[in-house]
Coordinates of C-alpha atoms and ligand atoms in Angstrom, one line a residue:
M1252 CA -0.2 0.0 0.0
G1253 CA 1.4 3.6 -1.3
S1254 CA 0.5 6.5 0.7
P1255 CA -2.9 8.5 0.8
H1256 CA -3.6 9.7 -2.6
V1257 CA -6.9 12.2 -3.0
L1258 CA -8.5 12.6 -6.2
A1259 CA -10.4 16.3 -6.2
V1260 CA -13.1 16.8 -8.4
P1261 CA -14.2 20.3 -8.1
Y1262 CA -17.8 21.5 -9.7
P1263 CA -16.4 23.7 -12.9
A1264 CA -17.2 26.9 -11.9
Q1265 CA -14.6 29.8 -10.2
G1266 CA -16.9 29.6 -6.5
H1267 CA -16.1 26.6 -6.8
V1268 CA -12.8 25.6 -7.9
L1269 CA -11.0 28.0 -5.8
P1270 CA -12.8 26.8 -2.3
L1271 CA -12.4 23.2 -3.3
M1272 CA -8.8 23.8 -3.4
E1273 CA -8.4 25.5 -0.8
L1274 CA -9.7 22.2 1.0
A1275 CA -7.3 20.3 -1.1
L1276 CA -4.2 22.2 0.4
C1277 CA -5.6 22.1 3.9
L1278 CA -4.9 17.9 3.4
V1279 CA -1.4 18.3 1.3
K1280 CA -0.4 20.1 4.6
H1281 CA -1.2 17.3 6.4
G1282 CA 0.2 15.3 4.1
I1283 CA -1.7 13.6 1.7
N1284 CA -1.4 14.1 -2.1
V1285 CA -3.6 15.3 -3.7
T1286 CA -4.7 15.2 -7.6
F1287 CA -6.6 17.8 -8.7
V1288 CA -9.3 17.2 -11.5
N1289 CA -10.5 20.4 -13.5
T1290 CA -11.7 21.3 -17.0
E1291 CA -8.9 21.8 -19.7
F1292 CA -11.1 25.0 -19.5
D1293 CA -10.5 26.2 -15.7
H1294 CA -7.1 24.9 -15.5
K1295 CA -5.6 27.1 -18.0
R1296 CA -7.5 29.8 -16.0
V1297 CA -6.3 28.4 -12.5
I1298 CA -2.4 28.1 -13.6
E1299 CA -2.4 32.0 -15.2
S1300 CA -4.3 32.5 -11.8
L1301 CA -1.2 31.1 -10.0
S1302 CA 1.2 32.6 -12.5
G1303 CA 2.6 29.0 -13.6
E1304 CA 3.0 25.9 -12.2
E1305 CA 6.1 26.2 -9.5
N1306 CA 3.9 28.0 -7.0
I1307 CA 2.1 24.3 -7.1
P1308 CA 3.3 22.3 -4.0
D1309 CA 5.1 19.2 -4.6
M1310 CA 2.3 16.8 -3.3
M1311 CA -0.7 18.4 -5.2
H1312 CA -0.9 17.8 -9.0
L1313 CA -3.2 18.9 -11.1
V1314 CA -4.2 17.5 -14.3
S1315 CA -7.1 18.4 -16.8
I1316 CA -9.9 16.7 -18.7
P1317 CA -12.2 18.0 -21.4
D1318 CA -16.0 19.0 -20.3
G1319 CA -17.5 18.5 -23.6
L1320 CA -17.5 21.7 -24.5
E1321 CA -15.8 23.6 -27.6
S1322 CA -13.2 26.3 -26.7
W1323 CA -15.4 28.7 -28.0
E1324 CA -18.8 27.7 -26.6
D1325 CA -20.3 29.7 -23.5
R1326 CA -19.9 28.3 -20.6
N1327 CA -21.9 31.1 -18.5
D1328 CA -25.3 29.0 -20.2
A1329 CA -25.4 26.3 -17.2
G1330 CA -28.1 23.9 -18.7
K1331 CA -26.1 23.3 -21.6
L1332 CA -22.8 23.0 -19.3
M1333 CA -24.6 20.0 -17.6
K1334 CA -25.6 18.3 -19.9
A1335 CA -22.2 18.2 -22.1
I1336 CA -20.2 17.6 -18.4
F1337 CA -22.8 14.6 -17.9
R1338 CA -22.2 13.4 -21.3
V1339 CA -18.3 13.5 -21.6
M1340 CA -16.8 13.8 -17.8
P1341 CA -17.8 10.8 -16.0
A1342 CA -15.9 8.4 -18.4
K1343 CA -12.7 10.8 -18.5
L1344 CA -12.5 10.8 -14.9
E1345 CA -12.9 6.7 -15.4
D1346 CA -9.4 7.2 -17.4
V1347 CA -7.7 9.2 -14.8
I1348 CA -8.3 7.1 -12.1
E1349 CA -7.5 4.0 -13.9
K1350 CA -4.7 5.5 -15.4
I1351 CA -3.5 6.8 -12.1
N1352 CA -4.4 3.0 -10.5
Q1353 CA -1.8 1.8 -13.0
S1354 CA 1.2 2.5 -11.1
K1355 CA 2.3 0.4 -7.8
S1356 CA 2.4 2.9 -5.2
D1357 CA 0.3 6.2 -6.5
K1358 CA -3.2 4.6 -6.2
I1359 CA -6.0 6.9 -5.5
T1360 CA -7.3 6.5 -2.2
C1361 CA -10.3 8.7 -1.9
L1362 CA -12.0 11.0 -3.8
I1363 CA -13.2 14.5 -2.6
A1364 CA -16.0 15.8 -4.7
D1365 CA -18.0 18.9 -4.9
E1366 CA -20.9 18.6 -3.8
N1367 CA -22.8 19.1 -7.0
V1368 CA -20.9 16.9 -8.7
G1369 CA -22.7 13.6 -8.2
W1370 CA -21.0 12.0 -11.7
A1371 CA -18.0 12.0 -9.6
L1372 CA -19.1 10.2 -6.3
E1373 CA -20.9 7.7 -8.7
V1374 CA -17.9 7.1 -10.6
A1375 CA -15.8 6.7 -7.2
K1376 CA -18.6 4.2 -6.0
K1377 CA -18.8 2.2 -9.2
M1378 CA -14.4 1.9 -8.8
K1379 CA -14.4 1.2 -5.5
V1380 CA -12.9 4.4 -4.5
R1381 CA -14.0 5.8 -0.7
T1382 CA -15.9 9.3 -1.0
V1383 CA -16.5 12.8 0.6
A1384 CA -18.7 15.3 -0.3
F1385 CA -17.7 18.9 0.0
W1386 CA -20.3 21.6 0.7
P1387 CA -17.8 24.8 0.4
A1388 CA -20.8 27.5 1.7
A1389 CA -24.1 28.0 4.5
A1390 CA -25.0 24.9 5.5
A1391 CA -28.7 26.3 4.9
Q1392 CA -28.2 25.8 1.9
I1393 CA -27.9 22.2 1.0
A1394 CA -30.6 21.9 3.7
L1395 CA -32.9 23.8 1.6
K1396 CA -31.9 21.4 -1.5
L1397 CA -32.4 17.9 0.8
N1398 CA -35.7 19.0 1.4
I1399 CA -37.4 19.5 -1.8
P1400 CA -40.0 16.8 -1.4
K1401 CA -41.1 18.9 1.1
L1402 CA -41.3 21.7 -0.5
I1403 CA -43.4 19.7 -3.2
D1404 CA -45.9 18.0 -0.4
D1405 CA -46.5 21.9 0.6
G1406 CA -47.2 23.0 -2.9
I1407 CA -45.0 25.6 -3.2
I1408 CA -42.7 24.5 -6.3
D1409 CA -44.1 21.5 -8.5
T1410 CA -42.7 18.1 -9.6
S1411 CA -39.9 19.7 -12.4
G1412 CA -39.2 22.5 -9.8
S1413 CA -41.0 25.2 -11.3
V1414 CA -41.8 27.6 -8.3
L1415 CA -46.0 27.4 -7.5
K1416 CA -46.4 29.9 -4.9
K1417 CA -43.8 33.2 -3.7
Q1418 CA -44.0 32.7 -0.2
M1419 CA -41.1 33.0 2.3
V1420 CA -40.3 29.2 2.7
Q1421 CA -38.5 28.1 6.7
L1422 CA -37.9 24.6 7.1
S1423 CA -37.4 25.1 11.0
S1424 CA -38.1 27.9 13.4
T1425 CA -34.5 28.5 14.0
M1426 CA -33.0 28.1 10.5
L1427 CA -33.1 31.0 7.9
A1428 CA -36.5 31.7 6.0
V1429 CA -36.1 32.1 2.0
D1430 CA -38.5 33.6 -1.3
S1431 CA -39.7 30.8 -2.9
E1432 CA -38.8 33.0 -6.2
H1433 CA -34.7 32.9 -5.2
L1434 CA -34.6 29.0 -4.5
V1435 CA -31.2 27.9 -6.3
W1436 CA -32.6 26.5 -9.6
A1437 CA -35.1 29.1 -9.7
C1438 CA -32.8 31.8 -10.4
V1439 CA -30.7 30.4 -13.0
G1440 CA -31.6 30.8 -16.9
D1441 CA -34.8 30.4 -18.5
P1442 CA -37.1 27.5 -17.6
T1443 CA -35.2 24.8 -19.7
T1444 CA -32.2 25.9 -17.7
Q1445 CA -33.9 25.7 -14.5
G1446 CA -35.0 22.2 -15.5
I1447 CA -31.8 21.1 -15.7
V1448 CA -30.2 22.4 -13.2
F1449 CA -33.3 21.3 -10.3
D1450 CA -33.0 17.6 -12.1
A1451 CA -29.1 17.6 -11.0
I1452 CA -29.8 18.8 -8.0
V1453 CA -32.5 16.1 -7.4
K1454 CA -30.1 13.4 -8.3
N1455 CA -27.1 14.5 -6.6
N1456 CA -29.4 14.1 -3.8
R1457 CA -29.5 10.2 -4.3
T1458 CA -25.5 10.2 -5.0
L1459 CA -24.7 12.2 -1.5
K1460 CA -26.7 9.2 0.0
M1461 CA -23.2 7.0 -1.3
A1462 CA -20.6 9.4 0.4
D1463 CA -19.0 7.8 3.1
W1464 CA -18.4 11.4 4.6
I1465 CA -20.2 14.7 3.8
I1466 CA -18.5 17.5 4.8
G1467 CA -19.6 21.7 5.2
N1468 CA -17.8 24.7 5.6
S1469 CA -19.2 26.1 8.7
S1470 CA -19.4 25.5 11.7
N1471 CA -21.9 24.3 14.8
E1472 CA -21.5 27.5 16.5
L1473 CA -23.3 29.7 13.0
E1474 CA -25.2 27.2 11.8
A1475 CA -26.0 24.8 15.0
S1476 CA -29.9 24.4 13.8
V1477 CA -28.9 23.1 10.2
F1478 CA -25.9 20.7 11.6
T1479 CA -28.9 19.3 14.1
L1480 CA -31.4 18.6 11.2
Y1481 CA -29.1 17.1 9.1
A1482 CA -26.4 15.5 11.4
E1483 CA -25.4 13.1 8.2
M1484 CA -23.2 16.8 7.1
L1485 CA -20.1 17.4 9.1
P1486 CA -19.0 21.1 9.8
I1487 CA -15.4 21.6 9.3
G1488 CA -15.0 25.2 8.8
P1489 CA -15.0 27.9 8.4
L1490 CA -11.8 27.6 6.7
L1491 CA -10.8 31.0 5.6
A1492 CA -8.7 31.8 2.9
S1493 CA -5.9 32.0 4.6
N1494 CA -4.2 28.9 2.7
R1495 CA -4.8 30.2 -0.4
L1496 CA -1.6 29.9 -2.9
G1497 CA -0.5 33.8 -3.2
K1498 CA -2.6 36.7 -2.5
S1499 CA -3.6 36.4 -6.8
V1500 CA -5.7 33.2 -6.7
G1501 CA -9.3 34.2 -6.3
S1502 CA -8.3 37.8 -6.2
Y1503 CA -9.1 39.4 -10.2
W1504 CA -8.6 43.2 -8.5
S1505 CA -6.2 44.9 -7.6
E1506 CA -6.1 45.3 -3.9
D1507 CA -5.9 49.6 -3.0
S1508 CA -3.3 48.4 0.2
D1509 CA -2.6 52.3 1.0
C1510 CA -6.1 52.2 3.0
L1511 CA -4.0 50.1 5.5
A1512 CA -1.7 52.9 6.3
W1513 CA -4.6 55.0 6.3
L1514 CA -6.2 53.1 8.7
D1515 CA -2.8 53.2 11.0
K1516 CA -3.7 56.3 11.6
Q1517 CA -7.2 56.5 12.6
P1518 CA -8.4 55.7 16.3
V1519 CA -9.1 52.0 18.2
Q1520 CA -12.9 51.1 16.6
S1521 CA -13.8 54.3 15.0
V1522 CA -14.0 53.4 11.2
I1523 CA -17.1 52.5 9.5
Y1524 CA -15.6 50.0 6.6
V1525 CA -18.3 50.1 3.9
A1526 CA -18.1 47.2 1.2
F1527 CA -20.7 45.6 -0.5
G1528 CA -18.9 43.2 -2.7
S1529 CA -18.6 42.6 -6.5
T1530 CA -22.7 42.3 -7.6
T1531 CA -24.3 45.1 -6.0
V1532 CA -25.2 47.9 -8.1
F1533 CA -27.6 51.2 -6.5
D1534 CA -29.0 54.0 -8.6
H1535 CA -28.3 57.2 -8.7
T1536 CA -30.4 58.7 -5.6
Q1537 CA -29.5 55.4 -3.2
F1538 CA -26.0 56.1 -4.4
Q1539 CA -26.3 60.1 -2.5
E1540 CA -28.3 58.5 0.4
L1541 CA -25.5 56.9 1.4
A1542 CA -22.9 59.3 0.7
L1543 CA -25.0 61.8 3.0
G1544 CA -25.1 59.1 5.4
L1545 CA -21.9 58.6 5.9
E1546 CA -21.1 62.1 5.6
L1547 CA -23.7 62.8 8.4
T1548 CA -22.5 60.2 10.8
N1549 CA -19.2 62.6 11.4
M1550 CA -17.0 58.7 11.4
P1551 CA -14.2 57.7 9.7
F1552 CA -15.3 55.7 7.1
L1553 CA -13.0 53.8 4.0
W1554 CA -15.4 53.3 1.5
V1555 CA -15.2 50.0 -1.3
V1556 CA -16.7 52.0 -4.5
R1557 CA -16.2 50.2 -7.4
H1558 CA -16.3 51.7 -10.7
N1559 CA -19.2 49.9 -11.7
L1560 CA -20.8 50.4 -8.5
T1561 CA -24.2 52.6 -10.1
A1562 CA -26.2 52.2 -12.6
G1563 CA -24.9 55.2 -14.3
K1564 CA -21.4 56.1 -16.6
D1565 CA -20.2 57.4 -13.3
N1566 CA -19.9 57.4 -9.6
A1567 CA -21.4 60.5 -8.8
Y1568 CA -21.0 61.5 -5.4
P1569 CA -23.3 64.7 -4.3
K1570 CA -21.9 68.0 -4.6
G1571 CA -19.1 68.7 -2.8
F1572 CA -19.0 65.3 -0.8
R1573 CA -15.1 64.8 -1.8
D1574 CA -14.6 68.0 -0.9
R1575 CA -16.3 68.1 2.8
I1576 CA -14.8 64.4 3.8
Q1577 CA -11.3 65.6 3.1
G1578 CA -9.2 63.4 5.8
R1579 CA -12.0 61.6 7.5
G1580 CA -13.7 59.7 4.9
R1581 CA -11.3 57.3 2.7
L1582 CA -12.6 55.9 -0.7
A1583 CA -11.2 53.3 -2.1
S1584 CA -11.6 50.8 -5.0
W1585 CA -10.7 47.9 -3.6
A1586 CA -9.5 46.3 0.0
P1587 CA -7.7 43.4 1.0
Q1588 CA -10.7 42.7 3.2
Q1589 CA -9.8 40.1 5.8
Q1590 CA -6.8 42.4 6.4
V1591 CA -9.0 45.4 6.9
L1592 CA -11.7 43.6 9.2
S1593 CA -8.6 42.5 11.5
H1594 CA -7.5 46.1 11.8
P1595 CA -8.3 47.4 15.3
S1596 CA -9.4 50.8 14.0
V1597 CA -12.5 49.2 12.4
A1598 CA -16.0 49.7 14.4
C1599 CA -18.3 48.1 11.8
F1600 CA -19.1 46.4 8.8
F1601 CA -21.5 47.7 6.1
S1602 CA -22.0 45.0 4.5
H1603 CA -24.0 43.4 1.7
C1604 CA -23.9 40.3 3.7
G1605 CA -22.5 37.8 0.9
W1606 CA -21.8 35.0 3.3
N1607 CA -17.6 35.1 2.4
S1608 CA -18.2 38.4 4.0
T1609 CA -20.2 37.3 6.7
M1610 CA -18.0 34.8 7.6
E1611 CA -15.0 37.2 7.4
G1612 CA -16.8 39.9 9.5
V1613 CA -17.9 37.5 12.0
S1614 CA -14.2 35.9 12.2
N1615 CA -12.5 38.6 13.0
G1616 CA -15.4 40.0 15.8
V1617 CA -16.5 43.0 13.7
P1618 CA -20.5 44.1 14.5
F1619 CA -22.5 44.5 10.8
L1620 CA -24.6 46.8 9.7
C1621 CA -26.9 44.9 7.1
W1622 CA -27.8 46.5 3.3
P1623 CA -31.0 44.9 2.5
Y1624 CA -29.8 44.8 -0.7
F1625 CA -30.9 40.8 -1.0
T1626 CA -33.4 40.9 2.0
D1627 CA -35.3 39.1 -0.3
Q1628 CA -33.0 36.2 -0.8
F1629 CA -31.2 33.6 0.7
T1630 CA -30.9 35.7 4.4
N1631 CA -27.5 35.9 6.0
K1632 CA -28.7 39.2 7.3
S1633 CA -31.0 36.9 9.4
Y1634 CA -28.6 35.3 10.8
I1635 CA -26.7 38.1 11.7
C1636 CA -29.4 40.0 13.2
D1637 CA -31.8 37.7 14.0
V1638 CA -29.6 34.4 15.1
W1639 CA -26.4 35.6 16.4
K1640 CA -27.5 39.0 17.0
V1641 CA -24.2 40.7 16.2
G1642 CA -26.0 43.5 13.8
L1643 CA -28.6 45.4 12.8
G1644 CA -30.8 46.1 9.0
L1645 CA -31.7 48.8 7.6
E1646 CA -35.0 49.9 6.8
K1647 CA -36.3 51.7 3.0
D1648 CA -38.5 54.9 3.4
E1649 CA -42.1 54.4 1.5
N1650 CA -40.0 55.7 -1.7
G1651 CA -37.9 52.1 -1.6
I1652 CA -34.7 54.7 -0.6
I1653 CA -32.9 53.9 2.7
A1654 CA -32.6 57.3 3.3
Q1655 CA -29.4 59.1 5.0
G1656 CA -31.2 59.4 8.2
E1657 CA -31.5 55.8 8.4
V1658 CA -28.0 55.3 7.5
K1659 CA -27.2 57.9 10.3
N1660 CA -29.3 56.4 12.7
K1661 CA -28.4 52.6 12.8
I1662 CA -24.4 53.3 12.8
E1663 CA -24.8 55.5 16.0
Q1664 CA -27.4 52.4 17.2
L1665 CA -24.4 49.8 16.3
V1666 CA -21.8 51.2 17.7
T1667 CA -23.5 53.5 21.1
V1668 CA -25.9 50.4 21.8
K1669 CA -24.0 48.0 24.2
G1670 CA -23.8 44.5 23.8
Y1671 CA -23.1 44.3 19.4
K1672 CA -19.4 44.2 19.8
E1673 CA -19.4 42.2 23.2
R1674 CA -21.3 39.9 20.8
S1675 CA -19.4 39.8 18.1
L1676 CA -16.0 38.9 19.9
D1677 CA -18.1 36.2 21.7
L1678 CA -19.5 34.5 18.3
K1679 CA -15.7 35.1 17.1
A1680 CA -14.1 33.1 20.2
K1681 CA -16.5 30.3 19.5
V1682 CA -16.0 30.2 16.1
M1683 CA -11.8 29.8 16.9
N1684 CA -12.6 27.8 19.7
S1685 CA -14.5 25.4 17.3
L1686 CA -11.4 25.2 14.7
R1687 CA -8.7 24.2 17.2
E1688 CA -7.8 20.4 17.9
D1689 CA -10.2 20.2 20.3
G1690 CA -13.1 22.3 19.0
C1691 CA -16.1 20.1 17.0
S1692 CA -14.9 21.9 13.5
G1693 CA -11.2 21.1 14.3
K1694 CA -12.2 17.1 15.8
N1695 CA -14.2 16.7 12.0
F1696 CA -11.4 17.5 10.0
N1697 CA -8.6 15.5 11.9
N1698 CA -10.7 12.6 12.0
L1699 CA -11.8 13.1 8.1
V1700 CA -8.2 13.3 7.8
K1701 CA -7.1 10.0 9.7
W1702 CA -9.4 8.4 8.2
I1703 CA -7.9 9.4 4.9
K1704 CA -4.6 8.2 6.0
D1705 CA -6.2 4.3 7.0
D1706 CA -7.0 3.4 4.5
Ligands
NAG709 C1 -16.1 33.4 -2.1 O1 -14.7 32.6 -1.7 C2 -14.4 31.7 -2.1 C3 -13.3 31.3 -1.7 O2 -11.8 32.0 -2.3 C4 -14.4 32.1 -3.7 O3 -14.3 31.3 -4.7 C5 -15.8 33.1 -4.0 O4 -15.8 33.3 -5.2 C6 -15.9 33.9 -3.2 N1 -18.0 33.9 -3.4 C7 -17.9 35.3 -3.5 C8 -19.2 35.4 -3.8 O5 -16.9 36.0 -3.8
NAG710 C1 3.6 12.2 -2.9 O1 4.2 13.4 -3.2 C2 5.6 13.3 -3.2 C3 6.0 14.7 -3.9 O2 5.7 14.7 -5.2 C4 6.3 12.5 -4.0 O3 7.3 12.1 -4.6 C5 5.5 10.8 -3.5 O4 6.0 9.9 -4.6 C6 3.9 11.0 -3.8 N1 3.3 9.6 -3.0 C7 2.2 9.2 -3.8 C8 2.1 8.3 -2.9 O5 1.5 9.3 -5.1
NAG711 C1 -6.7 -0.5 -8.5 O1 -5.5 -1.7 -8.6 C2 -6.1 -2.7 -8.0 C3 -4.7 -3.9 -7.9 O2 -3.9 -2.8 -8.6 C4 -7.4 -3.6 -7.8 O3 -7.7 -4.5 -7.1 C5 -8.4 -1.8 -7.7 O4 -9.8 -2.7 -7.9 C6 -8.3 -1.1 -8.8 N1 -9.4 -0.2 -8.6 C7 -9.3 0.8 -9.4 C8 -10.5 2.0 -9.3 O5 -9.2 0.7 -10.8
NAG712 C1 -32.8 13.7 -0.5 O1 -31.9 13.0 0.7 C2 -32.9 12.8 1.7 C3 -31.9 12.3 3.1 O2 -31.8 11.3 2.7 C4 -34.1 12.8 1.7 O3 -35.0 13.2 3.0 C5 -35.1 13.6 0.3 O4 -36.4 13.0 0.6 C6 -34.6 13.6 -0.6 N1 -34.4 14.8 -1.0 C7 -34.8 14.6 -2.5 C8 -34.9 16.0 -3.2 O5 -34.7 13.7 -3.1
NAG713 C1 -17.9 45.2 -11.9 O1 -17.0 44.9 -12.8 C2 -16.1 43.9 -12.4 C3 -14.8 43.7 -13.3 O2 -14.6 45.3 -13.4 C4 -16.8 42.3 -12.3 O3 -16.0 41.5 -11.8 C5 -18.1 42.7 -11.6 O4 -18.8 41.5 -11.9 C6 -18.5 44.1 -12.2 N1 -19.9 44.1 -11.4 C7 -20.8 44.2 -12.2 C8 -22.1 44.3 -10.7 O5 -21.6 44.4 -13.4
NAG714 C1 -26.0 34.5 1.4 O1 -24.7 33.9 1.0 C2 -25.0 32.9 -0.1 C3 -24.3 32.1 0.0 O2 -22.8 32.1 -0.3 C4 -25.1 34.4 -1.4 O3 -25.6 33.1 -2.6 C5 -26.8 35.0 -1.0 O4 -26.3 36.2 -1.5 C6 -26.4 35.6 0.7 N1 -27.8 36.4 1.0 C7 -27.7 37.7 1.2 C8 -28.9 38.0 1.7 O5 -26.4 38.3 0.6
NAG715 C1 -15.0 28.8 3.4 O1 -15.8 29.6 3.8 C2 -15.5 31.2 3.3 C3 -16.1 32.0 3.7 O2 -16.9 32.4 3.0 C4 -14.9 31.4 2.4 O3 -14.0 32.1 2.4 C5 -13.3 30.0 2.3 O4 -12.9 29.6 0.9 C6 -14.0 28.4 2.6 N1 -13.1 28.0 2.2 C7 -13.5 26.0 1.1 C8 -12.3 25.6 2.2 O5 -14.4 26.2 1.0

């Protein structure tokens, strides 16, 4: 018997490749060899973003197989991509396993696949390779997929996944509510695509049962009700991006690091950090109200203003805004978010509450002000405001706008009312403890490593 050798198979999309690669690097650190199987299309992009293969550790080996589409075809069409994948990739993966298996010492001892890649779990099962399914994001999301039969019973969707009723869906009183129209498959492309995606989800649910382990990149401290309801999944996270290969991976933005020097000059816990991720877009009026609200607080702020943050051509600040905030307000095109959030000068995080940002804020013990841009979606906001109680949400006025006064009032409330900072620090401590060797996530991860090695 050779040493442990894991085959890692991501779902072919940037948001899935990088997390699995991070997990693979964690395994490499524990002395496990990993062969990482990308599509040819993703392989090229990964190598480019790493600026060459020499930046990859010896124990990690990157290989690629075709995804079934021509190089020029549109991979943003999820339905088309999935069809091609099902047609071509299982056989190619079998070839990879067989080829590796022909050598005496390097045999694959375990396959780790993204939860979305059920076909890879099937291939492994057929070839008698042990399997682990990995879910990279909020556990609540996968719980929803597993409850599709209940959604059908309740008449919320039909058996092809079409949404019949617009309503909030809540699996248990301690879990998050989701608008039925924002169920994962209901927001991708046209009805045909939605059907293909829905079928794949239902099918994956079956293959998931074949997995020897199902692990989630979250923690019991953060999503207790999900892990109770769905005990087959073990939390091993949150594994933050500290394991990336170089800082270029995953970041297509140039980071404005001067803002760290600027933060150094601000008093402890004084700065509002404002950042809305890469997809939030404001209309002109809302952008101006936000700017004026920040101005009204009289607090220092670091605001990440992407070139395309507003719907119009330019980010048009209110008249005289930039002069009036001189010295107190810092505008940046992008910021090294993890470093900013861990900086002692930061008082609170004004956020769109995407899951990554949420985890980064939580891990640094920073209270949140939640922008309701996505409020009708899967609401991380309700975790933040209602379950963990480490933040406040903003309310729209009768015109559907979040007015400057609302921005000012909520920020003041967040930084002056006792409890938000304390609870944030408390949550941070619990999450960090969970990751330690004797914590829940830490133990699960170490047991997984042991199981992989014990073949
Ligand atoms: C979250 O982080 C992962 C891992 O770095 C990345 O692949 C993914 O694109 C990020 N998601 C968003 C919405 O930024
Ligand atoms: C693991 O990787 C190391 C470094 O590349 C290599 O020397 C060794 O042969 C590999 N072992 C297995 C079982 O693949
Ligand atoms: C790998 O090769 C061994 C014999 O060396 C065989 O017993 C095993 O079934 C093979 N596994 C796969 C996945 O082909
Ligand atoms: C998925 O599996 C779960 C648990 O094994 C089961 O209760 C549920 O009915 C399945 N869902 C679907 C969509 O088949
Ligand atoms: C803004 O531009 C960046 C690249 O410059 C892109 O990745 C991002 O998706 C854009 N956001 C929107 C909402 O268009
Ligand atoms: C919550 O996180 C999920 C998973 O990353 C993301 O898709 C969703 O947009 C987030 N919801 C909100 C309210 O930001
Ligand atoms: C785990 O989740 C965090 C927060 O969303 C993300 O930054 C990180 O990349 C994820 N890591 C893995 C291994 O999925």
